[in-house]
Amino acid sequence: MKNRPDDGRGPFSRSAPAPPDRERDDEECFRALVEAGADAVLVVHRDGVIGFANPAAGALLGHAPERLEGQPFGVPVVPGETTEIDVPRADGTVRVAEMRTASTSWRGEPAFVAALRDVTERRQAEEAAREANATLRSFYEASSMMMGVVELIGDEVIHVSSNAAAVHFFGDPDEVVDGLGRGQGVLLEVLAGWIAHYREARRSGSPARFEYAHDAPGGRTWLSVTVGYIGLTPSGRLQFSLVADDVTERRQAEEALREADRRKDEFLAMLAHELRNPLAAVSNAVQLALRASDADSRAWSHEVIRRQCTHLAGLIDDLLDVSRISQGKIRLRTSSLDASDVLRNAVEAVRPLMQERGHSLETSIGPGLLLDADPTRLEQIVVNLLANAAKYTEPGGLIRLTALRDGDEATIAVRDTGIGIDAAMLPRVFEPFTQAEVSIDRSRGGLGIGLTLVQTLTEMHGGRVSATSDGPGRGSEFVVRLPALLTTDDRPSPSKAPEPPPGRLVRVLVVDDNRDAAELTAALLAAERHEVRCVYDGNSALEAFRAFRPDVVLLDIGLPGMDGYQVAEAIRGSSPGAPLLVAVSGYGEDEARHRSRAAGCAHHLVKPVDIDALLAIVRAANPDP
């Protein structure tokens, strides 16, 4: 930048020799005005050189005003324009200024006057606002939530802006559909509710939130809506924002939870009923046995007690199975087997129930039913299906069991002539605690978990189960499909269990903290001519073992203090000729059985114990066969 030479002419001079006093006064007045102003003021000669700069200009450009004079301005100046320019400063930073220009003369020569106002902060604020707006617009358009701006004119709602999600759900805001609110796709009677919420948001000054069911040809959708009052438009319309979210899944989950809670309450009521009934029968049978003077009455009461205890044990086993399955604790013990043998066992297991209900049971079991399956669980599947058919068929009904090879699958079907299943119930028949009907008499009994076990155990075998019915009163059919093995050449031949030797004297130590249970077990064993002794805790068990030297120890696991596992380990480690240890426990899961084996128990019996199985174990331990 080059300084202009001083030609000795005064301010505002042109070609006149010396300016009049008035011109000097004008310049001094000009300087006084602009030097006190907040805006930067520059006088720029036509050749672009700065002729004057006020202090504000020096502050804007980062130089002393006197150093700016004689330097090139570097910005084109067009009189009468208002523009924004970037202003480089002496420290290397750049400010933004709004520049207004006009023509003038300076010291007698044509020039321009430029007024610059620092608008850097405003420009930055505007840029930040643009970026924020772009971010919000991106969020607005990309959001899966429905968003929009509406205007309220009387009872008419007009969408003035909708994001893509709202357009996709409600339709184009410009569309007007007969019977629907303009741009909302909601029924007119529903629209009145929206308007009420808009007005509430304006009245309260806070967002209004509500949920409603949006019915459309595609089905019902639940929406959670929030509306807020924005303000009045220049035309005087009320303007509101809205945000809506699809909460159908949440509402369905809530309904499912309510339904599950209702079914839980029903289940607890059923459980209480199912437990009280056999307990009442047992209690009455005990009283009869105590009062009866004839052998027939006592025998009958004993049979009632046995039958009801078996029923209670079955209920508890089913409940435990459901619990184990839900926790992933059931493990299948599969082997290659002929399903026909298992099916015949299942038929025999339910035959007393069929006879009690007066049903006819027909079976058709085809060849080639070789499976890789757990025989106990497979029998449980079929027993549950047959028992379910028996319960839900009126007395004198017909139940058919059909099993055949179908390609690479074995199908097991149970069909009945019972009460049938309503179409609305079919999708739920395999859910836990679900029953076709709940009545006061509860004549059909059960806890509603048998079919749940059927489905889960079938799927654990890699199969599937289905239920069909022509409707109430027209019977039902359940079909289990399981993968079949390709050949039957290696079909295992059923082995026959060896007959137990005739009973002889066995010394048995019964250890149980339940005195009644221990003494009843001892009485049964004594009736078989065995020598029995009872103790009721772990320490006493060890003392009795050393004094009595039993052949068999029936050991309850849940003992106070020293538990059954610890007692078993102590007995096993006390001498090389340890007795036969038999765990007797209310715990029947795999973990409990594994711990029993690890402690040295040869058998693990689950309460209530099958007496025949117990007697067979004791007889097999006879030291002198």
Coordinates of C-alpha atoms in Angstrom, one line a residue:
M1 CA 0.0 0.0 0.0
K2 CA 1.4 3.4 -1.0
N3 CA 0.9 6.7 0.8
R4 CA -0.6 9.5 -1.2
P5 CA 1.7 12.6 -1.5
D6 CA 0.7 15.7 0.4
D7 CA 0.1 18.4 -2.2
G8 CA -0.6 21.1 0.4
R9 CA -4.3 21.3 -0.4
G10 CA -6.7 21.3 2.5
P11 CA -9.7 19.0 3.1
F12 CA -12.5 19.0 0.6
S13 CA -10.4 21.0 -1.8
R14 CA -10.7 20.5 -5.5
S15 CA -8.8 22.8 -7.8
A16 CA -9.4 25.9 -5.7
P17 CA -6.3 27.2 -4.0
A18 CA -7.5 26.9 -0.4
P19 CA -10.8 25.8 1.0
P20 CA -13.0 28.4 2.6
D21 CA -13.6 28.4 6.3
R22 CA -16.9 26.7 5.8
E23 CA -15.3 23.6 4.3
R24 CA -12.9 23.4 7.2
D25 CA -15.8 23.7 9.6
D26 CA -17.7 20.9 7.7
E27 CA -14.7 18.5 7.9
E28 CA -14.2 19.2 11.6
C29 CA -18.0 18.6 12.1
F30 CA -17.7 15.3 10.1
R31 CA -14.7 14.2 12.1
A32 CA -16.5 14.9 15.4
L33 CA -19.5 13.0 14.4
V34 CA -17.9 9.8 13.0
E35 CA -15.1 9.7 15.6
A36 CA -17.8 9.5 18.3
G37 CA -19.8 6.8 16.5
A38 CA -19.8 3.1 17.0
D39 CA -19.8 2.2 13.3
A40 CA -16.5 2.1 11.4
V41 CA -16.4 5.0 8.8
L42 CA -13.9 5.2 6.0
V43 CA -13.4 7.8 3.3
V44 CA -12.1 6.0 0.2
H45 CA -10.7 7.8 -2.8
R46 CA -11.8 6.8 -6.3
D47 CA -8.5 5.0 -6.7
G48 CA -9.3 2.8 -3.7
V49 CA -7.0 4.4 -1.2
I50 CA -8.2 5.2 2.3
G51 CA -8.3 8.9 2.9
F52 CA -9.8 8.9 6.4
A53 CA -10.6 6.3 9.1
N54 CA -12.3 6.8 12.4
P55 CA -11.3 5.1 15.6
A56 CA -14.1 2.5 15.2
A57 CA -12.6 1.6 11.8
G58 CA -9.2 1.2 13.4
A59 CA -10.7 -1.1 16.0
L60 CA -12.4 -3.2 13.3
L61 CA -9.3 -3.5 11.1
G62 CA -6.8 -3.8 13.9
H63 CA -4.7 -0.8 13.1
A64 CA -4.5 2.8 14.4
P65 CA -6.7 5.1 12.3
E66 CA -3.8 7.2 11.2
R67 CA -1.9 4.2 9.9
L68 CA -4.9 3.3 7.7
E69 CA -4.9 6.6 5.9
G70 CA -3.0 6.2 2.6
Q71 CA -3.4 2.4 2.5
P72 CA -5.5 0.6 -0.2
F73 CA -9.0 -0.4 1.0
G74 CA -8.9 -3.6 -1.1
V75 CA -12.7 -3.9 -1.4
P76 CA -14.7 -2.7 -4.4
V77 CA -16.9 0.2 -3.5
V78 CA -20.2 0.7 -5.3
P79 CA -22.2 3.8 -4.2
G80 CA -25.6 3.1 -2.8
E81 CA -25.1 -0.6 -2.1
T82 CA -25.4 -2.4 1.2
T83 CA -23.3 -5.6 1.3
E84 CA -21.6 -7.9 3.8
I85 CA -17.8 -8.2 3.4
D86 CA -15.1 -10.2 5.1
V87 CA -12.6 -7.8 6.8
P88 CA -9.1 -9.2 7.4
R89 CA -7.6 -7.8 10.6
A90 CA -3.9 -7.2 11.4
D91 CA -3.8 -10.2 13.8
G92 CA -4.9 -12.5 10.9
T93 CA -8.5 -13.0 12.0
V94 CA -11.4 -12.1 9.8
R95 CA -14.5 -10.2 10.9
V96 CA -17.7 -9.8 9.0
A97 CA -19.1 -6.3 8.4
E98 CA -22.2 -4.9 6.8
M99 CA -21.0 -2.0 4.5
R100 CA -23.2 0.9 3.3
T101 CA -21.6 3.2 0.8
A102 CA -22.3 6.6 -0.8
S103 CA -20.5 9.1 -3.1
T104 CA -18.9 12.2 -1.5
S105 CA -15.9 14.4 -1.9
W106 CA -12.9 14.6 0.3
R107 CA -10.7 17.7 0.4
G108 CA -12.0 18.7 -3.0
E109 CA -11.7 15.3 -4.7
P110 CA -14.5 12.8 -5.6
A111 CA -14.5 10.0 -3.1
F112 CA -16.7 7.4 -1.4
V113 CA -17.8 7.2 2.2
A114 CA -18.2 3.6 3.6
A115 CA -19.9 2.9 6.9
L116 CA -19.1 -0.6 8.3
R117 CA -20.9 -2.3 11.1
D118 CA -19.4 -5.4 12.7
V119 CA -22.0 -8.2 12.3
T120 CA -19.7 -11.1 13.0
E121 CA -21.7 -12.3 16.0
R122 CA -24.9 -12.0 14.1
R123 CA -23.5 -13.9 11.1
Q124 CA -22.2 -16.6 13.5
A125 CA -25.6 -16.8 15.2
E126 CA -27.4 -17.1 11.8
E127 CA -25.0 -19.8 10.7
A128 CA -25.5 -21.7 14.0
A129 CA -29.2 -21.3 13.5
R130 CA -29.0 -22.6 10.0
E131 CA -27.0 -25.6 11.1
A132 CA -29.3 -26.2 14.0
N133 CA -32.3 -25.9 11.7
A134 CA -30.6 -28.4 9.2
T135 CA -30.0 -30.8 12.1
L136 CA -33.6 -30.5 13.3
R137 CA -34.9 -30.9 9.8
S138 CA -32.8 -34.0 9.3
F139 CA -34.1 -35.4 12.6
Y140 CA -37.6 -34.3 11.7
E141 CA -37.5 -36.1 8.4
A142 CA -35.6 -39.2 9.5
S143 CA -37.4 -39.8 12.7
S144 CA -39.7 -42.8 12.9
M145 CA -41.9 -40.8 15.2
M146 CA -44.7 -38.9 13.5
M147 CA -44.2 -35.1 13.7
G148 CA -45.9 -32.1 12.3
V149 CA -47.2 -28.6 12.6
V150 CA -50.9 -27.9 12.5
E151 CA -53.1 -24.9 12.5
L152 CA -56.5 -24.7 14.2
I153 CA -59.2 -22.7 12.5
G154 CA -62.4 -23.1 14.5
D155 CA -63.1 -26.8 14.4
E156 CA -60.9 -27.4 11.4
V157 CA -57.4 -28.8 11.8
I158 CA -55.0 -28.2 8.9
H159 CA -51.6 -29.8 8.6
V160 CA -49.1 -27.3 7.4
S161 CA -46.1 -29.5 7.8
S162 CA -45.6 -33.3 8.3
N163 CA -42.5 -35.4 8.3
A164 CA -42.1 -38.5 6.2
A165 CA -43.3 -40.8 9.0
A166 CA -46.5 -38.8 9.5
V167 CA -47.2 -38.8 5.8
H168 CA -46.6 -42.5 5.6
F169 CA -49.0 -43.2 8.4
F170 CA -51.7 -40.6 8.0
G171 CA -51.4 -39.9 4.3
D172 CA -50.6 -36.8 2.3
P173 CA -51.5 -33.6 4.3
D174 CA -53.0 -32.1 1.1
E175 CA -55.4 -35.0 0.8
V176 CA -59.0 -34.5 1.9
V177 CA -60.8 -37.8 2.4
D178 CA -64.6 -38.0 3.0
G179 CA -65.4 -38.6 6.6
L180 CA -61.8 -37.9 7.7
G181 CA -60.2 -34.9 9.3
R182 CA -58.3 -32.8 6.7
G183 CA -54.7 -34.0 6.5
Q184 CA -55.0 -36.3 9.5
G185 CA -56.7 -39.4 8.3
V186 CA -58.7 -39.7 11.6
L187 CA -62.4 -40.1 11.9
L188 CA -64.4 -37.0 12.6
E189 CA -65.6 -38.2 16.0
V190 CA -61.9 -38.8 16.9
L191 CA -60.9 -35.4 15.6
A192 CA -63.1 -33.8 18.2
G193 CA -60.9 -35.4 20.9
W194 CA -57.7 -34.0 19.2
I195 CA -59.2 -30.5 19.1
A196 CA -60.0 -30.7 22.8
H197 CA -56.3 -31.6 23.5
Y198 CA -55.1 -28.8 21.3
R199 CA -57.2 -26.3 23.3
E200 CA -56.1 -27.8 26.6
A201 CA -52.4 -27.3 25.6
R202 CA -53.1 -23.7 24.7
R203 CA -55.0 -23.1 27.9
S204 CA -52.5 -24.7 30.3
G205 CA -49.3 -23.6 28.5
S206 CA -48.0 -27.1 28.8
P207 CA -48.0 -30.0 26.3
A208 CA -51.0 -32.2 26.3
R209 CA -50.4 -36.0 26.1
F210 CA -53.0 -38.7 25.2
E211 CA -53.3 -42.1 23.7
Y212 CA -55.9 -43.3 21.3
A213 CA -56.7 -46.2 19.0
H214 CA -56.4 -45.3 15.3
D215 CA -58.6 -47.6 13.3
A216 CA -57.7 -48.0 9.6
P217 CA -58.4 -50.6 6.9
G218 CA -55.1 -52.2 7.9
G219 CA -56.1 -52.7 11.5
R220 CA -56.0 -50.9 14.8
T221 CA -52.9 -49.0 15.8
W222 CA -52.4 -47.4 19.2
L223 CA -50.7 -43.9 19.2
S224 CA -49.2 -41.9 22.0
V225 CA -49.6 -38.2 21.0
T226 CA -48.1 -35.1 22.5
V227 CA -49.4 -31.7 21.3
G228 CA -47.9 -28.3 22.2
Y229 CA -49.0 -24.7 21.6
I230 CA -46.6 -22.7 19.4
G231 CA -48.5 -19.4 19.1
L232 CA -50.4 -17.2 16.7
T233 CA -49.5 -17.0 13.1
P234 CA -49.3 -13.5 11.4
S235 CA -52.8 -14.3 10.0
G236 CA -54.1 -15.0 13.5
R237 CA -54.4 -18.8 13.3
L238 CA -53.5 -21.0 16.3
Q239 CA -50.5 -23.1 15.6
F240 CA -49.5 -26.3 17.4
S241 CA -46.8 -29.0 17.2
L242 CA -47.6 -32.6 17.4
V243 CA -45.5 -35.7 18.0
A244 CA -47.0 -39.2 17.7
D245 CA -45.5 -42.6 18.3
D246 CA -46.8 -46.1 17.5
V247 CA -47.2 -47.8 20.9
T248 CA -49.2 -50.8 19.7
E249 CA -46.6 -53.3 20.8
R250 CA -46.4 -51.7 24.2
R251 CA -50.2 -51.8 24.6
Q252 CA -50.3 -55.4 23.4
A253 CA -47.6 -56.3 25.9
E254 CA -49.5 -54.6 28.6
E255 CA -52.6 -56.5 27.6
A256 CA -50.6 -59.7 27.5
L257 CA -49.3 -58.9 31.1
R258 CA -52.9 -58.3 32.3
E259 CA -54.0 -61.5 30.7
A260 CA -51.0 -63.4 32.2
D261 CA -51.9 -61.9 35.6
R262 CA -55.5 -63.0 35.2
R263 CA -54.4 -66.5 34.2
K264 CA -52.0 -66.6 37.1
D265 CA -54.9 -65.8 39.5
E266 CA -57.0 -68.5 37.8
F267 CA -54.1 -70.9 38.1
L268 CA -53.6 -70.3 41.8
A269 CA -57.3 -70.8 42.4
M270 CA -57.1 -74.0 40.3
L271 CA -54.0 -75.2 42.2
A272 CA -55.7 -74.6 45.6
H273 CA -58.7 -76.6 44.4
E274 CA -56.6 -79.4 42.9
L275 CA -54.6 -79.7 46.1
R276 CA -57.5 -79.5 48.5
N277 CA -59.6 -82.1 46.8
P278 CA -57.1 -85.0 47.2
L279 CA -56.1 -83.8 50.6
A280 CA -59.7 -83.8 51.7
A281 CA -60.1 -87.3 50.4
V282 CA -56.9 -88.4 52.2
S283 CA -58.1 -86.8 55.4
N284 CA -61.5 -88.5 55.2
A285 CA -59.9 -91.9 54.3
V286 CA -57.6 -91.6 57.3
Q287 CA -60.5 -90.9 59.6
L288 CA -62.4 -93.9 58.1
A289 CA -59.4 -96.2 58.6
L290 CA -59.2 -95.1 62.2
R291 CA -62.9 -95.8 62.9
A292 CA -63.6 -98.7 60.6
S293 CA -64.0 -102.1 62.3
D294 CA -64.1 -104.2 59.1
A295 CA -61.2 -105.1 56.9
D296 CA -63.0 -104.1 53.6
S297 CA -63.5 -100.5 54.8
R298 CA -59.9 -100.2 55.9
A299 CA -58.7 -101.6 52.6
W300 CA -60.9 -99.2 50.7
S301 CA -59.6 -96.2 52.7
H302 CA -56.0 -97.4 52.0
E303 CA -56.7 -97.5 48.3
V304 CA -58.2 -94.0 48.4
I305 CA -55.1 -92.7 50.2
R306 CA -52.8 -94.4 47.7
R307 CA -54.7 -93.2 44.7
Q308 CA -54.9 -89.6 45.9
C309 CA -51.3 -89.5 46.9
T310 CA -50.4 -90.7 43.4
H311 CA -52.6 -87.9 42.0
L312 CA -50.9 -85.3 44.2
A313 CA -47.4 -86.5 43.1
G314 CA -48.4 -86.2 39.5
L315 CA -49.6 -82.6 40.0
I316 CA -46.3 -81.7 41.7
D317 CA -44.2 -83.5 39.0
D318 CA -46.0 -81.5 36.3
L319 CA -45.4 -78.2 38.1
L320 CA -41.7 -79.1 38.6
D321 CA -41.4 -80.1 35.0
V322 CA -42.7 -76.7 33.9
S323 CA -40.3 -75.0 36.2
R324 CA -37.4 -77.0 35.0
I325 CA -38.2 -76.5 31.4
S326 CA -38.5 -72.7 31.9
Q327 CA -35.1 -72.7 33.5
G328 CA -33.6 -75.0 30.8
K329 CA -32.8 -77.7 33.4
I330 CA -34.4 -80.7 31.7
R331 CA -32.0 -82.8 29.8
L332 CA -33.2 -85.6 27.5
R333 CA -31.7 -89.1 27.8
T334 CA -32.2 -90.3 24.3
S335 CA -31.7 -93.7 22.8
S336 CA -32.7 -95.6 19.7
L337 CA -36.1 -97.1 20.6
D338 CA -39.3 -98.6 19.1
A339 CA -42.0 -96.0 19.9
S340 CA -44.6 -98.8 19.8
D341 CA -43.4 -100.1 23.2
V342 CA -43.6 -96.6 24.7
L343 CA -47.0 -96.0 23.3
R344 CA -48.3 -99.3 24.8
N345 CA -46.9 -98.3 28.2
A346 CA -48.7 -94.9 27.9
V347 CA -52.0 -96.6 27.1
E348 CA -51.6 -98.8 30.1
A349 CA -50.8 -95.8 32.3
V350 CA -54.1 -94.0 31.3
R351 CA -56.3 -97.1 31.2
P352 CA -57.6 -96.6 34.8
L353 CA -58.6 -93.0 33.9
M354 CA -60.3 -94.2 30.7
Q355 CA -62.3 -96.8 32.7
E356 CA -63.2 -94.3 35.4
R357 CA -64.7 -92.0 32.7
G358 CA -66.3 -94.8 30.8
H359 CA -64.4 -94.0 27.5
S360 CA -63.6 -96.4 24.7
L361 CA -59.9 -96.3 23.8
E362 CA -58.9 -97.5 20.3
T363 CA -55.3 -97.8 19.2
S364 CA -53.7 -98.3 15.9
I365 CA -49.9 -98.5 16.0
G366 CA -48.1 -99.1 12.8
P367 CA -44.6 -100.6 12.2
G368 CA -41.3 -98.7 11.6
L369 CA -41.6 -96.3 14.5
L370 CA -37.9 -96.2 15.3
L371 CA -37.0 -93.0 17.1
D372 CA -34.1 -91.3 18.8
A373 CA -36.0 -90.3 21.9
D374 CA -36.1 -90.2 25.7
P375 CA -38.5 -93.0 26.5
T376 CA -39.7 -91.4 29.8
R377 CA -40.4 -88.1 28.2
L378 CA -42.0 -89.6 25.1
E379 CA -44.4 -91.6 27.3
Q380 CA -45.1 -88.4 29.2
I381 CA -46.1 -86.7 25.9
V382 CA -48.5 -89.4 25.0
V383 CA -49.9 -89.8 28.5
N384 CA -50.7 -86.1 28.7
L385 CA -52.4 -86.1 25.3
L386 CA -54.5 -89.1 26.3
A387 CA -55.3 -87.7 29.7
N388 CA -56.3 -84.4 28.2
A389 CA -58.6 -86.2 25.8
A390 CA -60.2 -88.2 28.6
K391 CA -60.8 -85.1 30.8
Y392 CA -62.4 -83.1 28.0
T393 CA -64.7 -85.8 26.7
E394 CA -68.0 -86.5 28.2
P395 CA -68.4 -89.9 29.8
G396 CA -68.8 -92.7 27.3
G397 CA -66.8 -91.0 24.6
L398 CA -64.4 -92.5 22.0
I399 CA -60.7 -91.7 22.0
R400 CA -58.4 -92.9 19.2
L401 CA -54.6 -93.2 19.4
T402 CA -53.0 -93.6 16.0
A403 CA -49.2 -93.8 15.3
L404 CA -47.6 -94.4 11.9
R405 CA -44.6 -93.8 9.8
D406 CA -45.0 -90.8 7.4
G407 CA -41.9 -90.4 5.3
D408 CA -39.1 -89.3 7.5
E409 CA -41.4 -88.6 10.4
A410 CA -43.4 -90.6 13.0
T411 CA -46.8 -89.1 13.6
I412 CA -48.7 -89.8 16.9
A413 CA -52.3 -88.5 16.8
V414 CA -54.9 -88.5 19.6
R415 CA -58.5 -87.8 18.5
D416 CA -61.5 -87.5 20.8
T417 CA -65.2 -87.0 20.6
G418 CA -65.1 -84.4 23.4
I419 CA -66.2 -80.8 23.9
G420 CA -64.0 -79.5 21.1
I421 CA -62.0 -76.2 21.0
D422 CA -63.3 -72.8 20.0
A423 CA -61.4 -71.2 17.1
A424 CA -60.3 -68.3 19.4
M425 CA -58.8 -70.7 21.9
L426 CA -56.8 -72.9 19.4
P427 CA -53.8 -70.5 19.2
R428 CA -53.5 -70.6 23.0
V429 CA -54.0 -74.2 23.9
F430 CA -50.3 -74.8 24.4
E431 CA -49.8 -71.8 26.7
P432 CA -49.2 -72.5 30.4
F433 CA -52.2 -72.5 32.7
T434 CA -54.7 -72.3 29.8
Q435 CA -57.9 -74.4 30.0
A436 CA -60.9 -74.5 27.6
E437 CA -63.3 -73.4 30.3
V438 CA -63.3 -72.6 34.0
S439 CA -66.3 -73.6 36.0
I440 CA -67.2 -73.8 39.7
D441 CA -67.4 -77.5 39.8
R442 CA -63.9 -78.0 38.1
S443 CA -65.0 -81.5 37.3
R444 CA -62.3 -82.0 34.7
G445 CA -59.5 -81.0 37.0
G446 CA -55.9 -80.4 36.1
L447 CA -53.7 -77.3 36.2
G448 CA -53.7 -76.4 32.5
I449 CA -50.0 -77.3 32.0
G450 CA -50.2 -80.7 30.4
L451 CA -50.3 -79.4 26.9
T452 CA -47.5 -77.0 27.6
L453 CA -45.3 -79.9 28.6
V454 CA -46.4 -81.8 25.4
Q455 CA -45.3 -78.9 23.2
T456 CA -42.0 -78.2 25.0
L457 CA -40.9 -81.9 25.2
T458 CA -41.9 -82.4 21.6
E459 CA -39.8 -79.5 20.4
M460 CA -36.9 -80.7 22.6
H461 CA -37.0 -83.9 20.5
G462 CA -36.9 -81.8 17.3
G463 CA -40.6 -82.3 16.5
R464 CA -43.7 -80.2 16.5
V465 CA -47.3 -80.6 17.7
S466 CA -50.5 -79.1 16.4
A467 CA -54.1 -78.9 17.6
T468 CA -57.2 -78.9 15.4
S469 CA -60.9 -78.9 16.1
D470 CA -64.1 -78.3 14.1
G471 CA -65.5 -76.3 16.9
P472 CA -67.3 -76.7 20.3
G473 CA -69.0 -80.0 20.7
R474 CA -67.2 -81.6 17.7
G475 CA -64.1 -83.1 19.3
S476 CA -60.4 -82.3 18.8
E477 CA -57.2 -83.8 17.5
F478 CA -53.6 -83.4 18.6
V479 CA -50.8 -84.6 16.3
V480 CA -47.2 -84.9 17.3
R481 CA -44.6 -85.2 14.6
L482 CA -41.1 -86.5 15.4
P483 CA -38.1 -87.2 13.3
A484 CA -37.9 -90.9 12.6
L485 CA -34.7 -93.0 12.2
L486 CA -34.1 -94.2 8.7
T487 CA -33.9 -97.9 9.4
T488 CA -35.0 -100.4 12.0
D489 CA -32.3 -102.9 11.4
D490 CA -30.5 -102.1 14.7
R491 CA -33.7 -101.8 16.7
P492 CA -32.8 -102.6 20.3
S493 CA -34.6 -105.6 21.8
P494 CA -36.4 -104.8 25.0
S495 CA -34.6 -106.2 28.0
K496 CA -36.5 -107.9 30.8
A497 CA -35.7 -106.8 34.3
P498 CA -34.5 -109.6 36.5
E499 CA -36.9 -110.8 39.1
P500 CA -36.0 -109.7 42.5
P501 CA -34.9 -112.5 44.9
P502 CA -37.4 -113.5 47.5
G503 CA -37.4 -111.2 50.5
R504 CA -35.1 -112.0 53.4
L505 CA -34.0 -110.1 56.4
V506 CA -32.2 -106.8 55.6
R507 CA -31.0 -104.3 58.2
V508 CA -32.3 -100.9 57.1
L509 CA -31.5 -97.5 58.7
V510 CA -34.2 -94.8 58.0
V511 CA -32.9 -91.2 58.4
D512 CA -35.6 -88.5 58.0
D513 CA -36.3 -85.4 60.1
N514 CA -40.0 -85.9 59.4
R515 CA -40.8 -88.4 62.2
D516 CA -44.2 -89.5 60.6
A517 CA -42.5 -90.2 57.3
A518 CA -39.7 -92.1 58.9
E519 CA -41.8 -94.2 61.1
L520 CA -44.4 -95.0 58.3
T521 CA -41.5 -96.1 56.1
A522 CA -40.1 -98.2 58.9
A523 CA -43.5 -99.8 59.5
L524 CA -43.8 -100.8 55.8
L525 CA -40.3 -102.3 55.8
A526 CA -40.9 -104.1 59.1
A527 CA -44.1 -105.6 57.5
E528 CA -41.7 -107.2 54.9
R529 CA -39.7 -108.8 57.8
H530 CA -36.8 -106.4 57.5
E531 CA -35.0 -105.1 60.6
V532 CA -35.4 -101.3 60.8
R533 CA -34.2 -98.5 62.9
C534 CA -35.2 -94.8 62.7
V535 CA -33.2 -91.7 63.5
Y536 CA -34.0 -88.0 62.8
D537 CA -30.8 -86.1 62.2
G538 CA -27.4 -86.4 60.7
N539 CA -25.3 -86.9 63.8
S540 CA -27.7 -89.6 65.1
A541 CA -27.4 -91.3 61.7
L542 CA -23.7 -91.6 62.1
E543 CA -24.0 -93.0 65.6
A544 CA -26.7 -95.5 64.5
F545 CA -24.6 -96.6 61.6
R546 CA -21.7 -97.5 63.8
A547 CA -23.9 -99.3 66.3
F548 CA -26.5 -100.9 63.9
R549 CA -24.3 -101.7 60.9
P550 CA -27.2 -101.5 58.4
D551 CA -27.2 -103.1 54.9
V552 CA -29.2 -100.2 53.5
V553 CA -29.5 -96.5 54.6
L554 CA -32.5 -94.6 53.4
L555 CA -31.3 -91.1 53.7
D556 CA -33.3 -87.9 53.6
I557 CA -31.3 -85.1 51.9
G558 CA -32.8 -82.1 53.7
L559 CA -31.7 -82.9 57.2
P560 CA -31.1 -80.1 59.8
G561 CA -27.5 -79.4 60.5
M562 CA -25.5 -82.1 58.7
D563 CA -27.4 -82.6 55.5
G564 CA -27.9 -86.0 53.7
Y565 CA -25.0 -85.4 51.3
Q566 CA -22.6 -84.9 54.2
V567 CA -23.9 -88.0 56.0
A568 CA -23.5 -90.1 52.9
E569 CA -19.9 -88.9 52.4
A570 CA -19.1 -89.7 56.1
I571 CA -20.6 -93.2 55.9
R572 CA -18.9 -94.0 52.6
G573 CA -15.5 -92.9 54.0
S574 CA -15.9 -94.7 57.3
S575 CA -15.2 -98.2 56.1
P576 CA -14.6 -100.2 52.9
G577 CA -17.8 -102.2 53.4
A578 CA -20.2 -99.3 53.3
P579 CA -23.9 -100.1 53.1
L580 CA -26.2 -99.3 50.1
L581 CA -27.0 -95.6 50.3
V582 CA -30.4 -94.6 49.0
A583 CA -31.2 -90.8 48.8
V584 CA -34.8 -90.0 49.5
S585 CA -35.7 -86.4 48.7
G586 CA -38.3 -83.9 47.6
Y587 CA -35.7 -82.6 45.0
G588 CA -35.9 -84.6 41.8
E589 CA -34.0 -82.4 39.3
D590 CA -30.8 -83.5 37.6
E591 CA -28.5 -81.4 39.9
A592 CA -29.9 -83.1 43.0
R593 CA -29.5 -86.6 41.4
H594 CA -25.9 -85.7 40.4
R595 CA -25.0 -84.6 43.9
S596 CA -26.5 -87.8 45.4
R597 CA -24.4 -89.9 43.1
A598 CA -21.3 -87.8 43.9
A599 CA -21.9 -88.3 47.7
G600 CA -22.1 -92.1 47.1
C601 CA -25.8 -92.8 46.9
A602 CA -26.6 -95.7 44.5
H603 CA -30.3 -94.6 44.1
H604 CA -32.2 -91.3 44.3
L605 CA -35.9 -91.7 45.1
V606 CA -38.2 -88.7 44.9
K607 CA -40.9 -88.2 47.5
P608 CA -43.6 -89.5 47.7
V609 CA -41.6 -92.7 47.2
D610 CA -43.0 -95.6 45.1
I611 CA -43.1 -98.2 47.8
D612 CA -42.8 -101.1 45.4
A613 CA -39.6 -99.6 43.9
L614 CA -38.3 -99.0 47.5
L615 CA -39.0 -102.6 48.5
A616 CA -37.3 -103.9 45.4
I617 CA -34.2 -101.9 46.1
V618 CA -34.1 -103.2 49.7
R619 CA -34.6 -106.8 48.7
A620 CA -31.8 -106.5 46.1
A621 CA -29.5 -105.5 49.0
N622 CA -30.0 -108.8 50.8
P623 CA -26.6 -109.7 52.1
D624 CA -27.5 -113.4 51.9
P625 CA -29.5 -114.0 48.7

